[in-house]
PDB file of C-alpha atoms in Angstrom:
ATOM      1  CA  UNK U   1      44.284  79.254  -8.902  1.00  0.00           C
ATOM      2  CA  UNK U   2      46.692  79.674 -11.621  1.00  0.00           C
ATOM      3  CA  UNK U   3      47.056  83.554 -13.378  1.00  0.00           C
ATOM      4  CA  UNK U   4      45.247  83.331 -16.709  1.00  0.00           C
ATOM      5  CA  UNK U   5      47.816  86.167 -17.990  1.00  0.00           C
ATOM      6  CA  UNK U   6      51.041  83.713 -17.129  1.00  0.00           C
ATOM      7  CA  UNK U   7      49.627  81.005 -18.864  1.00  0.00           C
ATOM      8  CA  UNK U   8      49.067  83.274 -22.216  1.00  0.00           C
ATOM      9  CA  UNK U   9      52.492  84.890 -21.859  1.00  0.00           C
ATOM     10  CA  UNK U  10      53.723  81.795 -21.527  1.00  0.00           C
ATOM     11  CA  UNK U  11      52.328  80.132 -25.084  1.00  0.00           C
ATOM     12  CA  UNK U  12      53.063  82.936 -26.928  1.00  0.00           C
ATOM     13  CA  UNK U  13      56.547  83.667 -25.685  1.00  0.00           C
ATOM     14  CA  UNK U  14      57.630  80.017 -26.306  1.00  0.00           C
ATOM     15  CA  UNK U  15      57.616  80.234 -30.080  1.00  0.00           C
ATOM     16  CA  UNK U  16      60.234  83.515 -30.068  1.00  0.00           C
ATOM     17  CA  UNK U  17      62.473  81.896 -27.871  1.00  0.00           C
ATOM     18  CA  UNK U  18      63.048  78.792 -30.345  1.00  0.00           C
ATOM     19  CA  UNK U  19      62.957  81.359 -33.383  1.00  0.00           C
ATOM     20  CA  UNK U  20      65.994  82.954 -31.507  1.00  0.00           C
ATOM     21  CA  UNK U  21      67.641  79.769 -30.899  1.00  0.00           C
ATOM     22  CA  UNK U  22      67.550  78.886 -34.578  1.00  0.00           C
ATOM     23  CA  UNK U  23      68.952  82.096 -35.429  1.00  0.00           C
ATOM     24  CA  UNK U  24      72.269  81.724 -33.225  1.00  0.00           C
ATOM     25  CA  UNK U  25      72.709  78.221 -34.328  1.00  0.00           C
ATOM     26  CA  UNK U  26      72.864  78.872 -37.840  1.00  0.00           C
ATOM     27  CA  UNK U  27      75.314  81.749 -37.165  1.00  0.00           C
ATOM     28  CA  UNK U  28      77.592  78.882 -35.227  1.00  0.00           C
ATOM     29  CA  UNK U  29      77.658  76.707 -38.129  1.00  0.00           C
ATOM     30  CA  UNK U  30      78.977  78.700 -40.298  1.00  0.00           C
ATOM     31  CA  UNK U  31      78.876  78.269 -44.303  1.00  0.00           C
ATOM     32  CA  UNK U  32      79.411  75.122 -44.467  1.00  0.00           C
ATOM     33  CA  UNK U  33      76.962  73.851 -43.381  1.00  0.00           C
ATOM     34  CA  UNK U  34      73.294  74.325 -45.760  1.00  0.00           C
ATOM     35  CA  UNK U  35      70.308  75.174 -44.163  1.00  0.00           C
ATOM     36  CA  UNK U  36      68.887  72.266 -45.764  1.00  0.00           C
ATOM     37  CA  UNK U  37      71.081  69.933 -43.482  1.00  0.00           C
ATOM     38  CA  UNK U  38      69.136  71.427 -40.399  1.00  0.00           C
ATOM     39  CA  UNK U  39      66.333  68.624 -39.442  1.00  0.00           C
ATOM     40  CA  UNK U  40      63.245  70.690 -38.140  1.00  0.00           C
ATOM     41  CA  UNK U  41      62.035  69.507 -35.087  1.00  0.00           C
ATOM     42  CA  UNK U  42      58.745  67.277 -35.891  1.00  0.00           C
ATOM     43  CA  UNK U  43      55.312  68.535 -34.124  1.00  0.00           C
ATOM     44  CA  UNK U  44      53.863  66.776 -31.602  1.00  0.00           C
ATOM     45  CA  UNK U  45      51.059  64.562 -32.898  1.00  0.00           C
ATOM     46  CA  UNK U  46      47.837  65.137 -31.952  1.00  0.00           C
ATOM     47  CA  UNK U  47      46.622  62.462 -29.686  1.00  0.00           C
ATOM     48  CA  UNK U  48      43.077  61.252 -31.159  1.00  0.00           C
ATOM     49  CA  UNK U  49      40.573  61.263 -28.505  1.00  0.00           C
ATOM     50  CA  UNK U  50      39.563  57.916 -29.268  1.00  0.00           C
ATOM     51  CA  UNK U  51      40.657  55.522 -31.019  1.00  0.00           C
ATOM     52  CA  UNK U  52      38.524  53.575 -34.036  1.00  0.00           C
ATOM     53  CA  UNK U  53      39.063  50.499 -35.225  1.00  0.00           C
ATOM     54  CA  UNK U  54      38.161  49.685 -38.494  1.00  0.00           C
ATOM     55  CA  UNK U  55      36.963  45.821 -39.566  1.00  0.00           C
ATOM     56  CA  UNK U  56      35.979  45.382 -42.834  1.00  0.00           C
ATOM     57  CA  UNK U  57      32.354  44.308 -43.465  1.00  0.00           C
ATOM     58  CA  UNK U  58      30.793  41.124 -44.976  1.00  0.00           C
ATOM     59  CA  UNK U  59      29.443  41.358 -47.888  1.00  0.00           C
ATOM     60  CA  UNK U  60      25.728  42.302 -47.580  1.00  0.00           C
ATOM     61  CA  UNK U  61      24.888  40.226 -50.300  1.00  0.00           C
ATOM     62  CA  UNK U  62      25.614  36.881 -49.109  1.00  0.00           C
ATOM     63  CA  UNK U  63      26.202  35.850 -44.980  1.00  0.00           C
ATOM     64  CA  UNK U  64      28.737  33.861 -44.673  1.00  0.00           C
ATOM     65  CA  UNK U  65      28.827  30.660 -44.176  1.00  0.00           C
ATOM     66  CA  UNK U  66      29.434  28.337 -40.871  1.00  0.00           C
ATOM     67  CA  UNK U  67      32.756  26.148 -40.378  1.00  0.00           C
ATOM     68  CA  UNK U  68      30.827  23.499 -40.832  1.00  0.00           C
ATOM     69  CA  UNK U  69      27.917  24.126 -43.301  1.00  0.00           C
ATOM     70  CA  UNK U  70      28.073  22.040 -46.589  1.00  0.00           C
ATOM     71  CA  UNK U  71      26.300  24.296 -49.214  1.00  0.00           C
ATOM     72  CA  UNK U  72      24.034  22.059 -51.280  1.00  0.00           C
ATOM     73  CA  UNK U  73      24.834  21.708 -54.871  1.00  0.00           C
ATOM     74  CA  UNK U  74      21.377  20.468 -55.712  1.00  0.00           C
ATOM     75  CA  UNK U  75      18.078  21.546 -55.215  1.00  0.00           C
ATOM     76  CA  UNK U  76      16.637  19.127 -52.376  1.00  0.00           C
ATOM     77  CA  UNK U  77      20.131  18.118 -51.238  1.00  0.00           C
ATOM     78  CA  UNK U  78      20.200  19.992 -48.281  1.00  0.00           C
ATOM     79  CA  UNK U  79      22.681  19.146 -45.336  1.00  0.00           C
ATOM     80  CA  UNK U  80      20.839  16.505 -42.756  1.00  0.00           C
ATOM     81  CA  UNK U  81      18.069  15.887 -45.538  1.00  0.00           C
ATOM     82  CA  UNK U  82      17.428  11.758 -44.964  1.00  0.00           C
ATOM     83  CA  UNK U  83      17.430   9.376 -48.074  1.00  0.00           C
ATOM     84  CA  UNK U  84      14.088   7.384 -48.145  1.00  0.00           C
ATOM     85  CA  UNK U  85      14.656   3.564 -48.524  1.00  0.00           C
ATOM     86  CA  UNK U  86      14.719   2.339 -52.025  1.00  0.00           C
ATOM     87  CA  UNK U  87      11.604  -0.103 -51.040  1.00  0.00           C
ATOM     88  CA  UNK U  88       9.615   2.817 -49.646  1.00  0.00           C
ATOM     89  CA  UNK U  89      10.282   2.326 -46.546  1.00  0.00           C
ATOM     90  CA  UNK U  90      11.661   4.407 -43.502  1.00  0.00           C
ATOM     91  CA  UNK U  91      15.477   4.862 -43.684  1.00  0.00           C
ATOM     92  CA  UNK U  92      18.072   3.593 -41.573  1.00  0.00           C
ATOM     93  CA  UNK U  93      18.004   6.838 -39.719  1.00  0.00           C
ATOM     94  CA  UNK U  94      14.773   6.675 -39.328  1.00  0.00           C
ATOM     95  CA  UNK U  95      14.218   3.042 -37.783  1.00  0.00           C
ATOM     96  CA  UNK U  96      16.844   3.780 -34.947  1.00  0.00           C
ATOM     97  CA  UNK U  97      15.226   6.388 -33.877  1.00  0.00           C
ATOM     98  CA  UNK U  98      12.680   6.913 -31.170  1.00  0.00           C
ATOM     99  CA  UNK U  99       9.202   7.519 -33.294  1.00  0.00           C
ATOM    100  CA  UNK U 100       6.118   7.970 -31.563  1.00  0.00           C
ATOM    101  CA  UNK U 101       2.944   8.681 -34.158  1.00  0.00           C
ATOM    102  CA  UNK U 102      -0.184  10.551 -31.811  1.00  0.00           C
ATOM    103  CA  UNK U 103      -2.310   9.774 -34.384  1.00  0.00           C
ATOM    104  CA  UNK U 104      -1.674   5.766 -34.293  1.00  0.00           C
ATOM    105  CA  UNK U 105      -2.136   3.250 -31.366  1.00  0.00           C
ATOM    106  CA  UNK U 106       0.598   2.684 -29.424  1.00  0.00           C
ATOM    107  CA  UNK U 107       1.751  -0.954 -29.464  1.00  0.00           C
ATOM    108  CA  UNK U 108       1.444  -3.501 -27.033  1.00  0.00           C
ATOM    109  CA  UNK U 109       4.335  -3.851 -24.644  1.00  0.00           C
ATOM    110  CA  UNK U 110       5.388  -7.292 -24.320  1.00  0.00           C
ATOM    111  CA  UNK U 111       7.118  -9.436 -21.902  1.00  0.00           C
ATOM    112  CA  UNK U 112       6.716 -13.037 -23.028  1.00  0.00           C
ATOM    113  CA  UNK U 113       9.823 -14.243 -25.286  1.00  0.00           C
ATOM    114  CA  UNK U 114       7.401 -17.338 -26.298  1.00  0.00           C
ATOM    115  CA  UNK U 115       5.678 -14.869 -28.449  1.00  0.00           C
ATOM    116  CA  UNK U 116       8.682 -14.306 -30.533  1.00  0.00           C
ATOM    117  CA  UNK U 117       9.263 -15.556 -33.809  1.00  0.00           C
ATOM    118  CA  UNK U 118      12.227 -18.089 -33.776  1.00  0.00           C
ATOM    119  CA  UNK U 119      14.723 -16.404 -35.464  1.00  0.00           C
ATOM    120  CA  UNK U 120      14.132 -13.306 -33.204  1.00  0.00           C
ATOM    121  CA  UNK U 121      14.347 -15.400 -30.272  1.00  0.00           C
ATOM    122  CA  UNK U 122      17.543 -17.156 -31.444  1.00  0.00           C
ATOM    123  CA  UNK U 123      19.101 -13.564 -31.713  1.00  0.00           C
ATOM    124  CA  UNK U 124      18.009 -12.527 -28.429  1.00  0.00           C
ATOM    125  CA  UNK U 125      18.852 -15.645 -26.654  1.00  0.00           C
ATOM    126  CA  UNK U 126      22.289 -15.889 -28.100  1.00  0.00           C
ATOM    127  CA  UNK U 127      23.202 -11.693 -27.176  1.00  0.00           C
ATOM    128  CA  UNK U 128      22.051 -12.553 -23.602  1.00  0.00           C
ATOM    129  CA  UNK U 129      24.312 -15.781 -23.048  1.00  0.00           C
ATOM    130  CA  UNK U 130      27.185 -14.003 -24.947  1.00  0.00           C
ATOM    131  CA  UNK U 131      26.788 -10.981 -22.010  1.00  0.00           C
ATOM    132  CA  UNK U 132      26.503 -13.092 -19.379  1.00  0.00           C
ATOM    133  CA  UNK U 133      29.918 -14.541 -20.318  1.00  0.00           C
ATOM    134  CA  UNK U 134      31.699 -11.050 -19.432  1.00  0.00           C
ATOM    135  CA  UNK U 135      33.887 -11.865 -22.820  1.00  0.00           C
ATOM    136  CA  UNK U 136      33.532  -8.502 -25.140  1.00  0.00           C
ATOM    137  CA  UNK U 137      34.520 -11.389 -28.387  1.00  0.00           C
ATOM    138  CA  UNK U 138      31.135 -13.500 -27.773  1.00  0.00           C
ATOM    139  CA  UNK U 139      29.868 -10.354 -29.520  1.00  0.00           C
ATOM    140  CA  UNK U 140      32.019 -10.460 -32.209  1.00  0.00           C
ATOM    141  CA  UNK U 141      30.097 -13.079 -34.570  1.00  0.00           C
ATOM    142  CA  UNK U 142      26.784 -11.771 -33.645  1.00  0.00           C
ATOM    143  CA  UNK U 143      27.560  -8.288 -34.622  1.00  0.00           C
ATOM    144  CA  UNK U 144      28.860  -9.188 -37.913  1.00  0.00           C
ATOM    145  CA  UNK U 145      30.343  -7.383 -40.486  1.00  0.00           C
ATOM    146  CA  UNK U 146      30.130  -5.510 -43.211  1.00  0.00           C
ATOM    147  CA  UNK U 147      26.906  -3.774 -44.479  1.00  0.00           C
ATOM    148  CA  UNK U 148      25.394  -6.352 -42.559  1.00  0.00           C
ATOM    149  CA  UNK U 149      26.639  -5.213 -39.129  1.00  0.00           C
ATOM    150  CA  UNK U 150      24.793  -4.262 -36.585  1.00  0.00           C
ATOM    151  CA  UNK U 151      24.723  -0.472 -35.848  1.00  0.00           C
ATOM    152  CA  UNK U 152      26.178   0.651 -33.346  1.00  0.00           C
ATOM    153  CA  UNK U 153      26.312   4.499 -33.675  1.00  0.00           C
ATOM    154  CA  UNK U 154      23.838   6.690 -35.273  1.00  0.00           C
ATOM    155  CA  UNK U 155      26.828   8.390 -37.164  1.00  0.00           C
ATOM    156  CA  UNK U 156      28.589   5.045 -37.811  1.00  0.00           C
ATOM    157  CA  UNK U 157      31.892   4.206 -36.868  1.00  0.00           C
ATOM    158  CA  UNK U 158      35.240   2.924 -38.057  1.00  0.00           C
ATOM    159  CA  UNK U 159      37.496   0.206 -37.070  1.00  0.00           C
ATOM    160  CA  UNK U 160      36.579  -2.475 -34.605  1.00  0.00           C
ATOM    161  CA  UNK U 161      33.266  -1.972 -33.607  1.00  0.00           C
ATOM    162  CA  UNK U 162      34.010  -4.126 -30.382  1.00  0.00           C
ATOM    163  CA  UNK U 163      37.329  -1.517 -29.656  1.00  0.00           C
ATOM    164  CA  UNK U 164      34.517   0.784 -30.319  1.00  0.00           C
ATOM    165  CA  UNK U 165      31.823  -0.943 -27.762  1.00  0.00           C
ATOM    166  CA  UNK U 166      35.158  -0.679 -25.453  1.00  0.00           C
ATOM    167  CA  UNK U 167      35.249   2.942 -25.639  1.00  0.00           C
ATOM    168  CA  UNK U 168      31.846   3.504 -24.332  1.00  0.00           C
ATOM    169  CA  UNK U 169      32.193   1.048 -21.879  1.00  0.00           C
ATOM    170  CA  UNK U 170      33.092   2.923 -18.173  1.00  0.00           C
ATOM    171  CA  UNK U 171      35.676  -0.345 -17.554  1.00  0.00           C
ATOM    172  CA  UNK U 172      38.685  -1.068 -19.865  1.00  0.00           C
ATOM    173  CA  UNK U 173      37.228  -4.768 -21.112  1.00  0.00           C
ATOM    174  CA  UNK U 174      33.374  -3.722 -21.692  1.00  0.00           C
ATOM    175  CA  UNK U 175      31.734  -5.193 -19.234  1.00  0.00           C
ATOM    176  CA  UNK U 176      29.595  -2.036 -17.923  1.00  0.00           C
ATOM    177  CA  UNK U 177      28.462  -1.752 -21.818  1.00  0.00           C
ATOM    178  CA  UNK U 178      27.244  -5.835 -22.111  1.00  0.00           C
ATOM    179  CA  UNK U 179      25.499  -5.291 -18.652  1.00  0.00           C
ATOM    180  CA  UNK U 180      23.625  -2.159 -20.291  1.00  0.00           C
ATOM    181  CA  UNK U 181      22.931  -4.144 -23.070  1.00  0.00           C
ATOM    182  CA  UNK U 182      21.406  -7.298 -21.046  1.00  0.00           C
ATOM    183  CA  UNK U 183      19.519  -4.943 -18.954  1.00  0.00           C
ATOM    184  CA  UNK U 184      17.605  -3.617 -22.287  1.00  0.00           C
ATOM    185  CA  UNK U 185      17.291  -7.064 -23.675  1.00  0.00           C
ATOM    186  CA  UNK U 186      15.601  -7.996 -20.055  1.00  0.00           C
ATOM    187  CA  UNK U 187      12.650  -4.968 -20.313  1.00  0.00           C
ATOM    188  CA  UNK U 188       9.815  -5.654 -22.398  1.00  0.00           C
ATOM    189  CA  UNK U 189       9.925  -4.980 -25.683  1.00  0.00           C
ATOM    190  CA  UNK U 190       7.137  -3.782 -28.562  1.00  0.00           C
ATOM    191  CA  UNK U 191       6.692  -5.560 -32.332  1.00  0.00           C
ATOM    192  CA  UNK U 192       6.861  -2.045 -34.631  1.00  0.00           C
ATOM    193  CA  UNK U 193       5.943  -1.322 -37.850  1.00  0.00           C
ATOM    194  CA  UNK U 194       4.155  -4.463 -38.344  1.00  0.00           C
ATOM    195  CA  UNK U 195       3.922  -5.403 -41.884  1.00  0.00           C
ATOM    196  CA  UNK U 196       6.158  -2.552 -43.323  1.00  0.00           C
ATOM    197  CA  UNK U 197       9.718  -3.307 -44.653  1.00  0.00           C
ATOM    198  CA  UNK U 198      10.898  -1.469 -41.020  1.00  0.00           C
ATOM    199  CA  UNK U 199       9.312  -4.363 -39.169  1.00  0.00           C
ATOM    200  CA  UNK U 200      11.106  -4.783 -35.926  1.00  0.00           C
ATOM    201  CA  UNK U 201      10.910  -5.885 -32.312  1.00  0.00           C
ATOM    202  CA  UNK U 202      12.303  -3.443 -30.291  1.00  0.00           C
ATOM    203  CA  UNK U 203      13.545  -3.067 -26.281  1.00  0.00           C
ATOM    204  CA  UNK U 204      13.283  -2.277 -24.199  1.00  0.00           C
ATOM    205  CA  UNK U 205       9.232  -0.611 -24.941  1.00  0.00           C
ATOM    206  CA  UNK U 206       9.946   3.179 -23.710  1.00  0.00           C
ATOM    207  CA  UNK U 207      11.285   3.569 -27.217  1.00  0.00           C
ATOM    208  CA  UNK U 208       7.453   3.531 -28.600  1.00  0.00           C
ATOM    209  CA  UNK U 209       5.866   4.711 -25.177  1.00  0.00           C
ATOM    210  CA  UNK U 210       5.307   8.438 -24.287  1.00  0.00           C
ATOM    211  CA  UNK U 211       7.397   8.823 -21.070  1.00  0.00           C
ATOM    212  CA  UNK U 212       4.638  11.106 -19.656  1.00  0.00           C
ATOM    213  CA  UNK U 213       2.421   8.017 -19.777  1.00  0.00           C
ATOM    214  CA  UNK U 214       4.418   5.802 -17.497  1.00  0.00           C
ATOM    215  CA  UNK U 215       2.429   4.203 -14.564  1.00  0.00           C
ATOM    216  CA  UNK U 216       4.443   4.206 -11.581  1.00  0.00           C
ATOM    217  CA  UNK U 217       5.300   0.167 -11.945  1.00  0.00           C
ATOM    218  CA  UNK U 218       6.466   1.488 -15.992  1.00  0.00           C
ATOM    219  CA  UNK U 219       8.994   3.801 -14.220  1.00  0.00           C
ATOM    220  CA  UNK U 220      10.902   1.460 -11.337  1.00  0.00           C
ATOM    221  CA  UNK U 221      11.353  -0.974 -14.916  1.00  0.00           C
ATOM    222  CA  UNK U 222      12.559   2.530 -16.648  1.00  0.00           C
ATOM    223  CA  UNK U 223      14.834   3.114 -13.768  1.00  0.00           C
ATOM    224  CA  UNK U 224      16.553   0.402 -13.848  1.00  0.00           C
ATOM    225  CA  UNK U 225      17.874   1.736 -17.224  1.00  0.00           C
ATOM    226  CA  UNK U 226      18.054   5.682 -16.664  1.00  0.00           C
ATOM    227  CA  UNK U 227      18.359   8.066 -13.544  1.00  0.00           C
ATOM    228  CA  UNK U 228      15.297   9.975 -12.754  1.00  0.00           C
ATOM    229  CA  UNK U 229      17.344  13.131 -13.647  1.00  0.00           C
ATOM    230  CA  UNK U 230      17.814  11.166 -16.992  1.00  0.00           C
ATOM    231  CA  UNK U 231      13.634  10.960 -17.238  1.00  0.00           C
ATOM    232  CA  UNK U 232      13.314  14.294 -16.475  1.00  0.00           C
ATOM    233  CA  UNK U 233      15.804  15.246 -19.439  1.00  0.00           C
ATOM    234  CA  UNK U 234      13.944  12.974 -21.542  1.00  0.00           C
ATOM    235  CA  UNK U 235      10.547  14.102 -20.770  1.00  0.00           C
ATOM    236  CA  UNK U 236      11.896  17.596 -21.792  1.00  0.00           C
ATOM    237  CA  UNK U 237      12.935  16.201 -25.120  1.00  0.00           C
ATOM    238  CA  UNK U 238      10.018  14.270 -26.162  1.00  0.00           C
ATOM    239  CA  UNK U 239      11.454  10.664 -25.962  1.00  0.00           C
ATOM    240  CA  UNK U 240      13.353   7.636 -25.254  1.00  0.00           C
ATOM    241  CA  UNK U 241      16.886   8.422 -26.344  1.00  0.00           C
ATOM    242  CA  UNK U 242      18.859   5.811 -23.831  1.00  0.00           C
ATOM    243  CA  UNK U 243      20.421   2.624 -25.440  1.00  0.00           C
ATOM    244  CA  UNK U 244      17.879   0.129 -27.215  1.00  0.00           C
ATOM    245  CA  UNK U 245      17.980  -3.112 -29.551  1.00  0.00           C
ATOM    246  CA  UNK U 246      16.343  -4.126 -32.597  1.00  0.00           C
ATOM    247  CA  UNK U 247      16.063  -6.793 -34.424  1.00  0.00           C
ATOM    248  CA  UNK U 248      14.263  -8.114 -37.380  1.00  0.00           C
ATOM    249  CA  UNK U 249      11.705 -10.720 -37.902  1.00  0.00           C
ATOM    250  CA  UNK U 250      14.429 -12.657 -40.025  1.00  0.00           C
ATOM    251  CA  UNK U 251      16.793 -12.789 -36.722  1.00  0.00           C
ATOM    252  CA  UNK U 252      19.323 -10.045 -37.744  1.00  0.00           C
ATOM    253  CA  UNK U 253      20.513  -7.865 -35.244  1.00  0.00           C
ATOM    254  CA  UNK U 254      19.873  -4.588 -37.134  1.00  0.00           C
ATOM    255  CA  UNK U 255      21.304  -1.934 -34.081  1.00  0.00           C
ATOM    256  CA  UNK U 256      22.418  -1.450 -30.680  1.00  0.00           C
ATOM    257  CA  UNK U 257      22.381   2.325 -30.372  1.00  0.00           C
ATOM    258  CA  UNK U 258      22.192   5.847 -27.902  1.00  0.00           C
ATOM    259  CA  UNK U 259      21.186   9.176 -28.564  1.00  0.00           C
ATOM    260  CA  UNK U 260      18.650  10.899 -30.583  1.00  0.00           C
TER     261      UNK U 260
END
């Protein structure tokens, strides 16, 4: 154990000997030198015994805003709001979507193509011969172009929507994305919105069927489209959200989309 009287002596003594130091060196530098031209020895900062960093605040007033959040300018223009139709009826958005109403019978699911109005078997007929080919380009005319194209991504694309059809596809030429597509255009399929300017007929039918209320035969047809780890997902989320086709009474080929 250290003497507690060394360790005063020594603090106190220290300050006499540098006092005495400064003495003889001023009498060694004689007069011409100023006293002024002596630099005194800085003090040894104090170290802090933590350090603080200071960040300014936000304002309180406002947050502020996300990378991507669009402020609306408008009252009612809110970011993701959907645009009704001009007719009244449901938008774009809304029509590729999966919809399921509890309040409404569900349609009937359909297999027979006999039951299809011309035009919509025409469509249907034609997509399926054009897959079978393995070509990506026997697409091209039935796809279209223009506003009249058919949809092929709920955020729409740009470019060459068969480059694009490429992209998804797992092979370089598209044929794992026209096999997809002939597999949904094989299911059964369900005639929605009858009578409403979003008329369609839709495949394959889990779009407008509750996938809790699949009977076991419902689910081999559903797995031939999805894993079961896929259902599961799905179930979870409240619908159908694989790839599907619609197309309108009139024979157009409104969309050929995935996702929610």
């Amino acid at each position: 154990m250290r003497n507690s009287s060394f360790s005063r002596t020594s603090r106190t003594s220290a300050p006499r000997a540098c006092l005495s130091a400064l003495a003889l060196l001023l009498a060694l530098a004689g007069p011409g030198h100023a006293l002024s031209q002596l630099q005194e020895a800085p003090e040894p900062a104090e170290e802090p015994s933590e350090t603080i960093e200071r960040v300014p605040l936000p304002s309180p007033v406002k947050p502020p805003a996300a990378a991507n959040e669009v402020e609306p300018s408008e009252p009612g223009d809110e970011p993701g709001a959907e645009e009704a139709a001009p007719d009244g009826g449901a938008s774009e958005e809304e029509v590729v979507r999966p919809r399921i109403d509890p309040d409404k019978p569900l349609p009937e699911v359909l297999y027979d193509l006999d039951k299809l109005p011309e035009p919509v078997r025409r469509m249907h007929d034609l997509i399926v011969e054009a897959c079978k080919t393995g070509d990506l380009e026997q697409l091209r005319p039935l796809i279209g172009m223009g506003e009249d194209a058919t949809q092929l991504s709920l955020g729409g694309i740009e470019g060459d929507p068969l480059q694009f059809l490429r992209e998804l596809s797992g092979d370089d030429e598209g044929q794992e994305i026209m096999a997809i597509l002939l597999e949904v255009l094989q299911a059964g399929y369900v005639h929605a919105d009858v009578g409403t300017p979003s008329e369609l007929y839709v495949w394959p039918y889990f779009f407008a069927v509750p996938l809790d209320s699949l009977d076991k035969r419902q689910r081999v047809e559903l797995f031939t489209l999805v894993t079961a780890g896929d259902y599961e997902e799905m179930k979870n989320f409240g619908a159908y959200v694989f790839y599907r086709v619609g197309i309108t009474p009139e024979g157009h080929w409104a969309f050929f989309v995935a996702g929610d």
